[in-house]
CSV table of C-alpha atoms in Angstrom, one decimal:
chain,number,residue,atom,x,y,z
A,1,UNK,CA,116.6,86.3,119.2
A,2,UNK,CA,112.9,86.3,120.2
A,3,UNK,CA,110.8,88.7,118.2
A,4,UNK,CA,108.6,91.1,119.9
A,5,UNK,CA,104.8,90.9,119.3
A,6,UNK,CA,103.1,94.2,118.8
A,7,UNK,CA,99.6,93.7,120.2
A,8,UNK,CA,97.2,96.5,121.1
A,9,UNK,CA,94.3,95.7,123.4
A,10,UNK,CA,91.3,97.5,124.9
A,11,UNK,CA,91.8,99.5,128.1
A,12,UNK,CA,92.1,97.3,131.2
A,13,UNK,CA,91.0,98.7,134.6
A,14,UNK,CA,93.8,96.7,136.3
A,15,UNK,CA,96.5,98.8,134.7
A,16,UNK,CA,96.4,101.6,137.3
A,17,UNK,CA,96.6,99.0,140.1
A,18,UNK,CA,99.5,97.2,138.4
A,19,UNK,CA,101.3,100.6,138.1
A,20,UNK,CA,100.8,101.3,141.8
A,21,UNK,CA,102.0,97.9,142.9
A,22,UNK,CA,105.1,98.3,140.8
A,23,UNK,CA,105.7,101.9,141.9
A,24,UNK,CA,105.5,100.8,145.6
A,25,UNK,CA,108.0,98.0,144.9
A,26,UNK,CA,110.4,100.3,143.2
A,27,UNK,CA,110.1,103.0,145.8
A,28,UNK,CA,110.7,100.5,148.6
A,29,UNK,CA,113.7,98.9,146.8
A,30,UNK,CA,115.5,102.1,145.7
A,31,UNK,CA,114.9,104.2,148.8
A,32,UNK,CA,115.7,107.5,146.9
A,33,UNK,CA,114.7,110.6,148.8
A,34,UNK,CA,112.4,112.8,146.8
A,35,UNK,CA,111.8,110.3,144.0
A,36,UNK,CA,108.3,110.5,142.5
A,37,UNK,CA,106.7,107.9,140.2
A,38,UNK,CA,104.0,108.7,137.6
A,39,UNK,CA,101.9,106.4,135.5
A,40,UNK,CA,102.4,107.6,131.9
A,41,UNK,CA,101.8,106.2,128.4
A,42,UNK,CA,98.6,104.8,127.0
A,43,UNK,CA,97.9,102.5,130.0
A,44,UNK,CA,97.5,105.6,132.1
A,45,UNK,CA,94.6,107.0,130.0
A,46,UNK,CA,91.2,105.5,130.7
A,47,UNK,CA,89.4,103.9,127.7
A,48,UNK,CA,92.5,104.1,125.5
A,49,UNK,CA,93.6,101.0,123.6
A,50,UNK,CA,97.2,100.2,124.4
A,51,UNK,CA,100.0,97.7,124.2
A,52,UNK,CA,99.7,96.0,127.7
A,53,UNK,CA,102.9,97.5,129.0
A,54,UNK,CA,102.9,99.8,132.0
A,55,UNK,CA,105.0,102.9,131.4
A,56,UNK,CA,106.3,104.7,134.4
A,57,UNK,CA,108.2,107.9,134.8
A,58,UNK,CA,110.4,108.5,137.8
A,59,UNK,CA,111.6,111.9,138.8
A,60,UNK,CA,114.8,111.9,140.8
A,61,UNK,CA,116.8,114.6,142.4
A,62,UNK,CA,120.0,113.1,141.1
A,63,UNK,CA,120.8,110.7,138.2
A,64,UNK,CA,124.1,110.0,139.8
A,65,UNK,CA,122.4,108.9,143.0
A,66,UNK,CA,120.0,106.7,140.9
A,67,UNK,CA,122.9,105.2,139.0
A,68,UNK,CA,124.5,104.1,142.3
A,69,UNK,CA,121.5,102.1,143.3
A,70,UNK,CA,119.9,101.2,140.0
A,71,UNK,CA,121.4,97.7,140.1
A,72,UNK,CA,118.8,96.9,142.8
A,73,UNK,CA,116.1,97.0,140.1
A,74,UNK,CA,117.5,93.6,138.8
A,75,UNK,CA,115.8,92.0,141.8
A,76,UNK,CA,112.4,93.1,140.3
A,77,UNK,CA,113.4,91.8,136.9
A,78,UNK,CA,114.5,95.1,135.2
A,79,UNK,CA,117.2,95.3,132.6
A,80,UNK,CA,119.1,98.6,132.6
A,81,UNK,CA,119.4,100.1,129.2
A,82,UNK,CA,121.2,103.4,130.0
A,83,UNK,CA,120.1,106.5,128.2
A,84,UNK,CA,118.8,104.4,125.4
A,85,UNK,CA,118.8,107.2,122.8
A,86,UNK,CA,117.6,110.0,125.0
A,87,UNK,CA,120.2,112.2,126.7
A,88,UNK,CA,119.5,112.7,130.4
A,89,UNK,CA,117.3,109.6,130.8
A,90,UNK,CA,117.8,106.3,132.5
A,91,UNK,CA,115.7,103.6,130.9
A,92,UNK,CA,114.8,100.1,132.3
A,93,UNK,CA,112.7,97.3,130.8
A,94,UNK,CA,111.0,94.4,132.5
A,95,UNK,CA,109.6,91.3,130.9
A,96,UNK,CA,112.1,90.5,128.1
A,97,UNK,CA,110.8,90.5,124.5
A,98,UNK,CA,107.2,90.6,125.8
A,99,UNK,CA,107.7,93.6,128.1
A,100,UNK,CA,105.4,94.2,131.0
A,101,UNK,CA,106.9,97.5,132.3
A,102,UNK,CA,109.1,100.4,131.1
A,103,UNK,CA,110.7,102.7,133.6
A,104,UNK,CA,111.9,106.1,132.3
A,105,UNK,CA,113.9,108.1,134.9
A,106,UNK,CA,114.7,111.8,134.6
A,107,UNK,CA,116.3,114.3,136.9
A,108,UNK,CA,113.9,117.0,138.3
A,109,UNK,CA,113.7,119.9,135.8
A,110,UNK,CA,114.1,117.8,132.7
A,111,UNK,CA,111.7,119.0,129.9
A,112,UNK,CA,110.9,115.4,129.1
A,113,UNK,CA,109.0,115.1,132.4
A,114,UNK,CA,106.7,117.9,131.4
A,115,UNK,CA,106.3,116.4,127.9
A,116,UNK,CA,105.2,113.0,129.2
A,117,UNK,CA,102.8,114.4,131.8
A,118,UNK,CA,101.3,116.9,129.4
A,119,UNK,CA,100.6,114.3,126.7
A,120,UNK,CA,99.1,111.9,129.3
A,121,UNK,CA,96.9,114.6,130.9
A,122,UNK,CA,95.9,116.0,127.5
A,123,UNK,CA,94.6,112.6,126.4
A,124,UNK,CA,92.8,112.2,129.6
A,125,UNK,CA,91.1,115.5,129.2
A,126,UNK,CA,90.3,115.0,125.5
A,127,UNK,CA,88.6,111.6,125.1
A,128,UNK,CA,87.9,112.2,121.4
A,129,UNK,CA,91.6,112.7,120.8
A,130,UNK,CA,92.4,109.6,122.9
A,131,UNK,CA,89.9,107.6,120.9
A,132,UNK,CA,91.5,108.7,117.6
A,133,UNK,CA,94.9,107.8,119.0
A,134,UNK,CA,93.6,104.3,120.0
A,135,UNK,CA,92.3,103.8,116.5
A,136,UNK,CA,95.7,104.7,115.0
A,137,UNK,CA,97.4,102.3,117.4
A,138,UNK,CA,95.0,99.5,116.5
A,139,UNK,CA,95.5,100.2,112.8
A,140,UNK,CA,99.3,100.3,113.3
A,141,UNK,CA,99.4,97.0,115.2
A,142,UNK,CA,97.4,95.3,112.5
A,143,UNK,CA,99.6,96.5,109.6
A,144,UNK,CA,103.1,96.5,111.1
A,145,UNK,CA,103.7,92.7,111.1
A,146,UNK,CA,105.3,93.0,114.5
A,147,UNK,CA,107.9,95.5,113.3
A,148,UNK,CA,108.2,98.1,116.2
A,149,UNK,CA,109.8,100.7,114.0
A,150,UNK,CA,107.0,100.5,111.5
A,151,UNK,CA,104.4,100.7,114.3
A,152,UNK,CA,106.2,103.7,115.9
A,153,UNK,CA,106.4,105.4,112.5
A,154,UNK,CA,102.7,104.9,111.9
A,155,UNK,CA,101.9,106.8,115.2
A,156,UNK,CA,104.6,109.5,114.9
A,157,UNK,CA,102.8,112.3,113.1
A,158,UNK,CA,99.8,112.0,115.4
A,159,UNK,CA,102.0,112.0,118.5
A,160,UNK,CA,104.1,115.0,117.3
A,161,UNK,CA,101.0,117.1,116.5
A,162,UNK,CA,99.1,116.3,119.7
A,163,UNK,CA,102.2,116.5,121.9
A,164,UNK,CA,102.7,120.1,120.7
A,165,UNK,CA,99.1,120.9,121.4
A,166,UNK,CA,99.3,119.1,124.8
A,167,UNK,CA,102.3,121.3,125.9
A,168,UNK,CA,100.4,124.5,125.1
A,169,UNK,CA,97.3,123.1,126.8
A,170,UNK,CA,99.3,121.9,129.8
A,171,UNK,CA,100.8,125.4,130.2
A,172,UNK,CA,97.4,126.9,130.6
A,173,UNK,CA,95.8,124.1,132.6
A,174,UNK,CA,98.5,123.9,135.3
């Protein structure tokens, strides 16, 4: 089994372009009416250090309809992971151990959609918080010895605290 390297790099201006190219490919391939793709995660926040993995959120009108066509994503190199620990989600990875893309799919109305978009937009609107988050990510990558659980644990308190603030902020900003 190939171990996964945990590397955090400075923000790259190509990430939004890479997201859009992949979103266009997914949309053309799946042809799901009403599906919307969003760039989420750290690569969607200007100036934020991140693992160079493009995180995407796709809203669909029906998970059943998505399940019927999701095998098509294999043509783009995606591996279907099912719910992968989150009820009501369909999760896909691209790039093997050194992933290049994550695709999180939720049915319209899922509270997870709001959670992801709120955190992204909160970090975009609060560069000081994003900078602090980037520092925590860099510190975690340096100390985790490529252990993803250790890396995630290092960030968890910050994420939980600011995600709660983001949801409050998002409710007043939108």
